[in-house]
Structures are given as structure tokens and as C-alpha cells.
PDB file of C-alpha atoms in Angstrom:
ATOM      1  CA  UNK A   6       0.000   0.000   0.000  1.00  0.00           C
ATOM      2  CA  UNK A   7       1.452   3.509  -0.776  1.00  0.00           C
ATOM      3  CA  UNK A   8       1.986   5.450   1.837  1.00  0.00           C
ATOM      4  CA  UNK A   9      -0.769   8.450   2.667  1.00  0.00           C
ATOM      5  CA  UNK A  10      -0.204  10.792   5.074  1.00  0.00           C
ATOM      6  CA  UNK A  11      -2.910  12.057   6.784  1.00  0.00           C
ATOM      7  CA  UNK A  12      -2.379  15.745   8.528  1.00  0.00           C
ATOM      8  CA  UNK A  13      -4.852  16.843  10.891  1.00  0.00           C
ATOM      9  CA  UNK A  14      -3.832  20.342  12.426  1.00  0.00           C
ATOM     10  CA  UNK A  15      -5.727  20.908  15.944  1.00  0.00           C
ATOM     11  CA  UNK A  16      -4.528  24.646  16.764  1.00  0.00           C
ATOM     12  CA  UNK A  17      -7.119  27.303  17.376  1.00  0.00           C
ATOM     13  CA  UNK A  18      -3.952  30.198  15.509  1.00  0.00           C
ATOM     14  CA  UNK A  19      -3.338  30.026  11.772  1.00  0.00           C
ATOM     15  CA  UNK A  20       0.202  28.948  10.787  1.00  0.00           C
ATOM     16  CA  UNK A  21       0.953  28.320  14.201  1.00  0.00           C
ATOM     17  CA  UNK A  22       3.985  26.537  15.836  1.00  0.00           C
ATOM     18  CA  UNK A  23       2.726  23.449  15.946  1.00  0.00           C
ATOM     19  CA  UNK A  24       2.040  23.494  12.001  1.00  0.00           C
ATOM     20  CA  UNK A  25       5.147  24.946  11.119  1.00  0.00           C
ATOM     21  CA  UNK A  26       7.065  22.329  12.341  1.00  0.00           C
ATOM     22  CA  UNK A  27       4.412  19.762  10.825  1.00  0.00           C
ATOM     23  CA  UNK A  28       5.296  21.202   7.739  1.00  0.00           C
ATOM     24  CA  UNK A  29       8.968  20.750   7.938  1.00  0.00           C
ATOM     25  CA  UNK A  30       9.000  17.203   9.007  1.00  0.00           C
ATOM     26  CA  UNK A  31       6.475  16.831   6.265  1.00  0.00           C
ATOM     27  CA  UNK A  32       8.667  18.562   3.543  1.00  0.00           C
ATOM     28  CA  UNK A  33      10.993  15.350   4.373  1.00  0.00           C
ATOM     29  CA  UNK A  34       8.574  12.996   2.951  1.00  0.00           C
ATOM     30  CA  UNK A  35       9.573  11.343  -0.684  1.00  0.00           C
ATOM     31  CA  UNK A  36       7.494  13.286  -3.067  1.00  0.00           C
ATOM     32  CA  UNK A  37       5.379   9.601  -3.785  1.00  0.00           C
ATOM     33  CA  UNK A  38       3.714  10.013  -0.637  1.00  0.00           C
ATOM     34  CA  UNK A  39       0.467  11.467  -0.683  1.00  0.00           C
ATOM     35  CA  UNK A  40      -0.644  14.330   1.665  1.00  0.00           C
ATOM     36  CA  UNK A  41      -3.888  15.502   3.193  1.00  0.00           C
ATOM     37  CA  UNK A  42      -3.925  18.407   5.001  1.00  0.00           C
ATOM     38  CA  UNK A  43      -7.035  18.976   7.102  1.00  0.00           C
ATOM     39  CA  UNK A  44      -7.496  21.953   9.321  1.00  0.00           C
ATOM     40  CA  UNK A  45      -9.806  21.204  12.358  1.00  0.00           C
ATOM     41  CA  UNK A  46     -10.685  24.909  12.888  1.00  0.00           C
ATOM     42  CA  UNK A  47     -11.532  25.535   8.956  1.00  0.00           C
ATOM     43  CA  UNK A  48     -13.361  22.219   9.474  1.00  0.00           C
ATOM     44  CA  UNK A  49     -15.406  22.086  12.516  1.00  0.00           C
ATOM     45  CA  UNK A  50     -17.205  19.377  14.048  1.00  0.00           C
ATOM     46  CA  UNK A  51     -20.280  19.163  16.926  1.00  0.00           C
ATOM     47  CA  UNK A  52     -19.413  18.093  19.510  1.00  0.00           C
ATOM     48  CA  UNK A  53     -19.375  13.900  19.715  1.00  0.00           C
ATOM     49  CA  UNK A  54     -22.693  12.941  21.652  1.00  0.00           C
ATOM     50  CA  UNK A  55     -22.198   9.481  23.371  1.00  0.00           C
ATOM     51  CA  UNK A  56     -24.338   7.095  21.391  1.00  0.00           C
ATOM     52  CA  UNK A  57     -22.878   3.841  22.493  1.00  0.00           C
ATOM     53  CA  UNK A  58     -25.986   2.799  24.323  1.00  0.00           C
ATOM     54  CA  UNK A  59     -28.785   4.436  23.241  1.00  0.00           C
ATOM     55  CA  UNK A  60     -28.631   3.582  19.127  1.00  0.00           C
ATOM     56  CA  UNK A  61     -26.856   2.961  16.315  1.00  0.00           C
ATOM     57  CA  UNK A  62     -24.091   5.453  14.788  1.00  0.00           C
ATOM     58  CA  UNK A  63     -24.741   6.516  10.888  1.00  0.00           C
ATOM     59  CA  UNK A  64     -21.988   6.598   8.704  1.00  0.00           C
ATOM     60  CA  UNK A  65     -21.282  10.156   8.243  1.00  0.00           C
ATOM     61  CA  UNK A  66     -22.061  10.689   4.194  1.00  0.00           C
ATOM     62  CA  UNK A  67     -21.463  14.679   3.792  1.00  0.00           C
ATOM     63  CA  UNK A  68     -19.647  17.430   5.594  1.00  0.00           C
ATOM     64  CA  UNK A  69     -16.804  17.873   7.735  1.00  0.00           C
ATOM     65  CA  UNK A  70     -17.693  14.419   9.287  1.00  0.00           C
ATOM     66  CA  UNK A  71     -17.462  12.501   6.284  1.00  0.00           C
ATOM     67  CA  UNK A  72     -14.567  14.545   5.467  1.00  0.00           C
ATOM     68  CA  UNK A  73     -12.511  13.171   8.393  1.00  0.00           C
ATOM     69  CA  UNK A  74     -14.034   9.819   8.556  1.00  0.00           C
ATOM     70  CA  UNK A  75     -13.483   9.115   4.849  1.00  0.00           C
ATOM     71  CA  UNK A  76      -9.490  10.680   5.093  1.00  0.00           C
ATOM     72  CA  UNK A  77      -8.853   8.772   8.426  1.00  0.00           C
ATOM     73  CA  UNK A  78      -9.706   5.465   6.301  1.00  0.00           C
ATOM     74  CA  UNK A  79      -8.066   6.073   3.542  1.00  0.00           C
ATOM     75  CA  UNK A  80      -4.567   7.027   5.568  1.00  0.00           C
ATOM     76  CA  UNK A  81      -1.711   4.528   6.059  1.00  0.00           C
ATOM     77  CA  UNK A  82       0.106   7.269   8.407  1.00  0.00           C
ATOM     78  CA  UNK A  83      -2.017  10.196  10.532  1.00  0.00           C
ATOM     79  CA  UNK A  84      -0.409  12.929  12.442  1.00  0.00           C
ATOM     80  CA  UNK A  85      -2.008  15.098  14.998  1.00  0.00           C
ATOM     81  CA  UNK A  86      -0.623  17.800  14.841  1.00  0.00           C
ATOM     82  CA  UNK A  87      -2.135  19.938  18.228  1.00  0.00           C
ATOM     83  CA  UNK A  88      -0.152  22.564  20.106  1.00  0.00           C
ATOM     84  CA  UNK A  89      -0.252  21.634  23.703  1.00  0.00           C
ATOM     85  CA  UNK A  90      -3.055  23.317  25.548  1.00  0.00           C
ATOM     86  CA  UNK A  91      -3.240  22.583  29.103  1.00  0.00           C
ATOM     87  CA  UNK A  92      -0.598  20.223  28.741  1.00  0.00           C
ATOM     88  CA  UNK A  93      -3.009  17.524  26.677  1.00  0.00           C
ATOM     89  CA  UNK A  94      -4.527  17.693  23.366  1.00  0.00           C
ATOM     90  CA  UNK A  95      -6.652  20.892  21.624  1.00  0.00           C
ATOM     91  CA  UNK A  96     -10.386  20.940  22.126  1.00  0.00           C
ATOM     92  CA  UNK A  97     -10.483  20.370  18.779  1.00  0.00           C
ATOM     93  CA  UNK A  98      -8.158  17.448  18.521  1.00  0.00           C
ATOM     94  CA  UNK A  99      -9.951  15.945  21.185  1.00  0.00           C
ATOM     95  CA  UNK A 100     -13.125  16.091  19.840  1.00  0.00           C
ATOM     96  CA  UNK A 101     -11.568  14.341  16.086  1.00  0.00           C
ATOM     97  CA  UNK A 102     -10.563  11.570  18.510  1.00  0.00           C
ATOM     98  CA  UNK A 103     -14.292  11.520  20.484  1.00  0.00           C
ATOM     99  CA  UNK A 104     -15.856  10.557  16.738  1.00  0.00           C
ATOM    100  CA  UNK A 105     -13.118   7.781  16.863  1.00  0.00           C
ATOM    101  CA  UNK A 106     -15.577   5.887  19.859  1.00  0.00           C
ATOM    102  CA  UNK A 107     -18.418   6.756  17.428  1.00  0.00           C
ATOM    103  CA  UNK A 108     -16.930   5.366  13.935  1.00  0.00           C
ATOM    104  CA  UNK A 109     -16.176   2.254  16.135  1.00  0.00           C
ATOM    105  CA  UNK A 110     -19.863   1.298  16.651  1.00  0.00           C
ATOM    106  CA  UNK A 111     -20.818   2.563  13.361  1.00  0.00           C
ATOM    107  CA  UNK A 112     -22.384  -0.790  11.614  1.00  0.00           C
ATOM    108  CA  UNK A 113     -20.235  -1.862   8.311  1.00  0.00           C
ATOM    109  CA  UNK A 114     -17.208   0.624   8.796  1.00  0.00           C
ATOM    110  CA  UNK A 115     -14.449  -1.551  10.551  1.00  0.00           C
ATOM    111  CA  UNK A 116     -12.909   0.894  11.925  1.00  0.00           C
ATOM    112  CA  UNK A 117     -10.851  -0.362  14.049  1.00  0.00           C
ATOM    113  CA  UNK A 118      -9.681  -3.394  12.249  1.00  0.00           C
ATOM    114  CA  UNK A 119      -9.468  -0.865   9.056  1.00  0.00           C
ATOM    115  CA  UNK A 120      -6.619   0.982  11.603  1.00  0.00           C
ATOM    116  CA  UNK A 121      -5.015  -1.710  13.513  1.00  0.00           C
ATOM    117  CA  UNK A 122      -1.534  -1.743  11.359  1.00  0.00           C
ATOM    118  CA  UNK A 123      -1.461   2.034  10.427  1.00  0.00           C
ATOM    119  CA  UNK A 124       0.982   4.620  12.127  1.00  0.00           C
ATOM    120  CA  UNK A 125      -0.414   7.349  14.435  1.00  0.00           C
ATOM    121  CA  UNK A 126       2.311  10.178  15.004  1.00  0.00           C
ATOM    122  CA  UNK A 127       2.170  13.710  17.004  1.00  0.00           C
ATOM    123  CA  UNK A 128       3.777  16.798  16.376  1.00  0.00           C
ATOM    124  CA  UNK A 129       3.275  19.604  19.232  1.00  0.00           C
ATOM    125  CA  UNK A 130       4.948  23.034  20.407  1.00  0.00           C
ATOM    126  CA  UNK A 131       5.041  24.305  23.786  1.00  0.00           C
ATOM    127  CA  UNK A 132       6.369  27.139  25.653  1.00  0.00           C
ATOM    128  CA  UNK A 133       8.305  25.198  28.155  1.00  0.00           C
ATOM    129  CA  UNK A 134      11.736  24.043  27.844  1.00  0.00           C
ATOM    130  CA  UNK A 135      10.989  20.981  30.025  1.00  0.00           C
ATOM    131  CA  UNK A 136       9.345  18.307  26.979  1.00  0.00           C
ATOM    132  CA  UNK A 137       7.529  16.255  30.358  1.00  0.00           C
ATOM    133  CA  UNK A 138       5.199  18.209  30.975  1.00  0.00           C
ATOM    134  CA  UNK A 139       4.292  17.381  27.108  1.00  0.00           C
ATOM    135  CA  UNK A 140       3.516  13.913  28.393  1.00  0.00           C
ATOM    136  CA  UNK A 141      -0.159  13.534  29.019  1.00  0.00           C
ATOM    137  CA  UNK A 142      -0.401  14.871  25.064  1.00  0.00           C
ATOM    138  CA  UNK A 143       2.052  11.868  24.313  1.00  0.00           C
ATOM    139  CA  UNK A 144       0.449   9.288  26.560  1.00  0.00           C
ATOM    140  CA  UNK A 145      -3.177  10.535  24.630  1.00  0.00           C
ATOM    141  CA  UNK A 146      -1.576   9.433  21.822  1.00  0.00           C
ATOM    142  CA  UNK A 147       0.071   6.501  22.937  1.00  0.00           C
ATOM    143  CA  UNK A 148      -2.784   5.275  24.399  1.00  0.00           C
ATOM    144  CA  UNK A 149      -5.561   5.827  21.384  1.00  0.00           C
ATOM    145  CA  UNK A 150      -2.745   4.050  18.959  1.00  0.00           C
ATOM    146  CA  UNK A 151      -2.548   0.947  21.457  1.00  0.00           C
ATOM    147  CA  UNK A 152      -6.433   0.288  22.067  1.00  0.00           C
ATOM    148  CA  UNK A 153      -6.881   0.465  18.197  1.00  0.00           C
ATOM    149  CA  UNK A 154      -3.506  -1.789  17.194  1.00  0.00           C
ATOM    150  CA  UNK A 155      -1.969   0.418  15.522  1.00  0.00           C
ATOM    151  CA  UNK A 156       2.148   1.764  15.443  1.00  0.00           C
ATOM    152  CA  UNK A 157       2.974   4.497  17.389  1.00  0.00           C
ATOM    153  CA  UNK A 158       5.801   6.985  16.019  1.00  0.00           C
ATOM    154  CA  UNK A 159       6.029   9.115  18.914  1.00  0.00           C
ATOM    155  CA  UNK A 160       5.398  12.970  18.979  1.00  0.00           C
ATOM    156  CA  UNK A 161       7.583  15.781  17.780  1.00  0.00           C
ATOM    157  CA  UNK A 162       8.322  18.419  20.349  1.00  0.00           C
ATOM    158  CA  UNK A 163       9.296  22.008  19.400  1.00  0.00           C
ATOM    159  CA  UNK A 164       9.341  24.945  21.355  1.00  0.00           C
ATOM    160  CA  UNK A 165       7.570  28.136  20.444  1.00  0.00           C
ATOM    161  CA  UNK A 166       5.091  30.626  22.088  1.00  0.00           C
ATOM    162  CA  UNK A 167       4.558  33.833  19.972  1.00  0.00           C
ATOM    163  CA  UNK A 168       4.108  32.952  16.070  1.00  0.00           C
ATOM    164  CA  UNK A 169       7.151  31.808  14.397  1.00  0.00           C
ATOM    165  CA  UNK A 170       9.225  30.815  17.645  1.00  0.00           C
ATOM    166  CA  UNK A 171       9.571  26.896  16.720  1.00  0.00           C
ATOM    167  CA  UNK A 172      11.973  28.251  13.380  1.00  0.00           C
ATOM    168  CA  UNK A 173      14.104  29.211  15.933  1.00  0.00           C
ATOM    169  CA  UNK A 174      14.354  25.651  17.996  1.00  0.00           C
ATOM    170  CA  UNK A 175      17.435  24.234  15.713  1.00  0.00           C
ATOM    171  CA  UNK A 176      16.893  20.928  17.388  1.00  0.00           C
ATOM    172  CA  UNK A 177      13.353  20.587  16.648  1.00  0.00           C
ATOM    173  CA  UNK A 178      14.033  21.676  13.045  1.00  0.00           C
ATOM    174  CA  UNK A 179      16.660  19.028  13.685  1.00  0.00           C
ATOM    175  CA  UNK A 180      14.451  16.185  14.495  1.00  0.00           C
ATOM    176  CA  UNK A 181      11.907  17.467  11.924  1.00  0.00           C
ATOM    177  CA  UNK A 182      14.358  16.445   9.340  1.00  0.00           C
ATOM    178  CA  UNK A 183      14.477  12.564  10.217  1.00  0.00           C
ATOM    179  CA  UNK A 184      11.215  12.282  12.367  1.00  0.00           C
ATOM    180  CA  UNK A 185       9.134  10.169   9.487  1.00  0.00           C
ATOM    181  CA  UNK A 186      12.241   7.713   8.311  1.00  0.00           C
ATOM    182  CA  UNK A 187      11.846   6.378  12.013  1.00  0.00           C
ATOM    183  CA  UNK A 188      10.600   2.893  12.303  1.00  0.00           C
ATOM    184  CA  UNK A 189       7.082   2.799  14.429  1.00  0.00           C
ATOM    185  CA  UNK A 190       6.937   0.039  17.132  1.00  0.00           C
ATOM    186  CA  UNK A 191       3.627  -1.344  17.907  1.00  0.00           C
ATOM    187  CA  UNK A 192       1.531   0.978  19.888  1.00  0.00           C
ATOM    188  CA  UNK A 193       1.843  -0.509  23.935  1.00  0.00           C
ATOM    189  CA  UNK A 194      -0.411   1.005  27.181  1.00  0.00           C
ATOM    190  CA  UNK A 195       2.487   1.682  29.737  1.00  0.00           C
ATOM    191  CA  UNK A 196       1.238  -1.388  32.018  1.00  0.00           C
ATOM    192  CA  UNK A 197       2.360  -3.803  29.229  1.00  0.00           C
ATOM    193  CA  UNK A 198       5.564  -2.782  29.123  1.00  0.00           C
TER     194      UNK A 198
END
């Protein structure tokens, strides 16, 4: 299968940190691999209403549902790409990876076993110079990419608070440069380790 990255930017700013240094680990990619680029503020979402008991999910078959659903299937590799607010995931990031429990009970999709296999990866800025306290956005990640079986490539941290800051982080530029050639391990919760 040919690889197809899947890009889904979670900041509530523009050209933020977070994307810039998306977009230069992404400018590393061989020019065969396909790119979608999917903006979660230019593509909003309601918010995901528990369902799990109470009826059946519908396949989402227009708008910015179906948008996501239909470009999280069809991706080999998908990168959240969220600056780290409250040191976790966006609002809006979290609420991409709230339809995740829905597509799971929606009847005919597969979701998960249409995952299990794929590569989730992170890229984040934050203003501190200490990368822990980036960890409960890491162990979100971690943690989605184990329950559905898929590969975990770990997240790219850069630092940067006003606009622009992360082009001055030469080590996350650094890292940017390599991050994708990595080889991603089997996602694993902590407690199996």
C-alpha cells in the first residue's frame, strides 16, 4: 500500500507553531507520498454525543464528518498535529478523537480493524523548555494508537510561544528532518511494558 499521510492540524492560531514544524517534518517525505492536510478549525465538528448505548451510529455521508471519517480510512500514516493546551490535546483534537468511539460502533465501517496496522504520530509546540510536561499529550496518543492496534511513532516536540518561535528551535528543526524515516513500534499502554 502507498503510503498516505494524513495531517490533521488541531490549533485554534493560523500557521501556528505546531504546524510549522508539521510542515517541515512533512517537507521530508519522498514526493510519492500522498498528503492531506485537514485543518480542524476551517473544518469544525459538533461536539461527539455518546451514542454507544442508546442507538446505532450513521456513517457520516457529507460534511466535515465525512470529510474526516473518509481521510482517516483512507490514511496509512495520521499525524495530529495539536499545540499543547493545558498540557493535553486541543479541544479540537480531542473532539476528532471523540468521533473515533463513534466510527467504532458505526455498523459496516471496521474501523478499528481498518486501523489496527497504520501509524499514528504527534507533532506539538510548547512554551516550556521541560518536553515532560508534554507527556499527558504523548500518553493521549500513545494510548488511542494501542487500544486500536496500531504503530505508534512518537510525537515531535518544538518549542515556540509567539508565532514563528519553533523556526528558531534548531533541534526541533533538527528532528523534523528525520522524524518520518523512524521505524514505528507497535503501539503498547504503559502497564504492558
Amino acid at each position: 500500500m502507498t503510503r498516505r499521510f494524513l495531517f490533521v492540524l488541531g490549533s485554534a492560531r493560523a500557521d501556528g507553531n505546531t504546524e510549522l514544524l508539521a510542515r517541515r517534518a512533512a517537507e521530508q517525505l519522498p514526493p510519492d507520498v500522498e498528503q492531506q492536510w485537514i485543518d480542524l478549525a476551517e473544518h469544525p465538528v459538533p461536539d461527539f454525543e455518546d451514542l454507544r448505548h442508546d442507538s446505532d451510529h450513521v456513517r457520516p455521508t457529507e460534511g466535515n464528518l465525512a470529510l474526516l471519517l473518509d481521510a482517516t480510512l483512507a490514511a496509512t500514516d495520521i499525524v495530529i498535529a495539536s499545540p499543547l493546551y493545558w498540557y493535553s490535546v486541543s479541544a479540537q483534537t480531542k473532539r476528532y478523537l471523540d468521533y473515533w468511539s463513534g466510527w467504532l460502533r458505526t455498523p459496516g465501517l471496521d474501523f478499528k480493524a481498518t486501523l489496527a496496522g497504520r501509524t499514528l504520530w504527534g507533532v506539538t509546540a510548547l512554551a516550556h523548555r521541560e518536553p515532560e510536561v508534554a507527556d499527558p499529550l504523548v500518553g493521549t496518543l500513545n494510548n488511542s494508537a494501542a487500544y486500536m492496534g496500531m504503530r505508534f511513532g512518537g510525537v515531535l516536540l518544538g518549542n515556540g510561544s509567539k508565532p514563528g518561535d519553533v523556526l528558531h528551535d534548531t533541534e526541533a528543526l533538527a528532528r523534523a528532518k528525520t522524524f518520518f524515516e523512524q521505524e514505528a513500534p507497535p503501539a503498547r499502554f504503559v502497564y504492558e511494558d
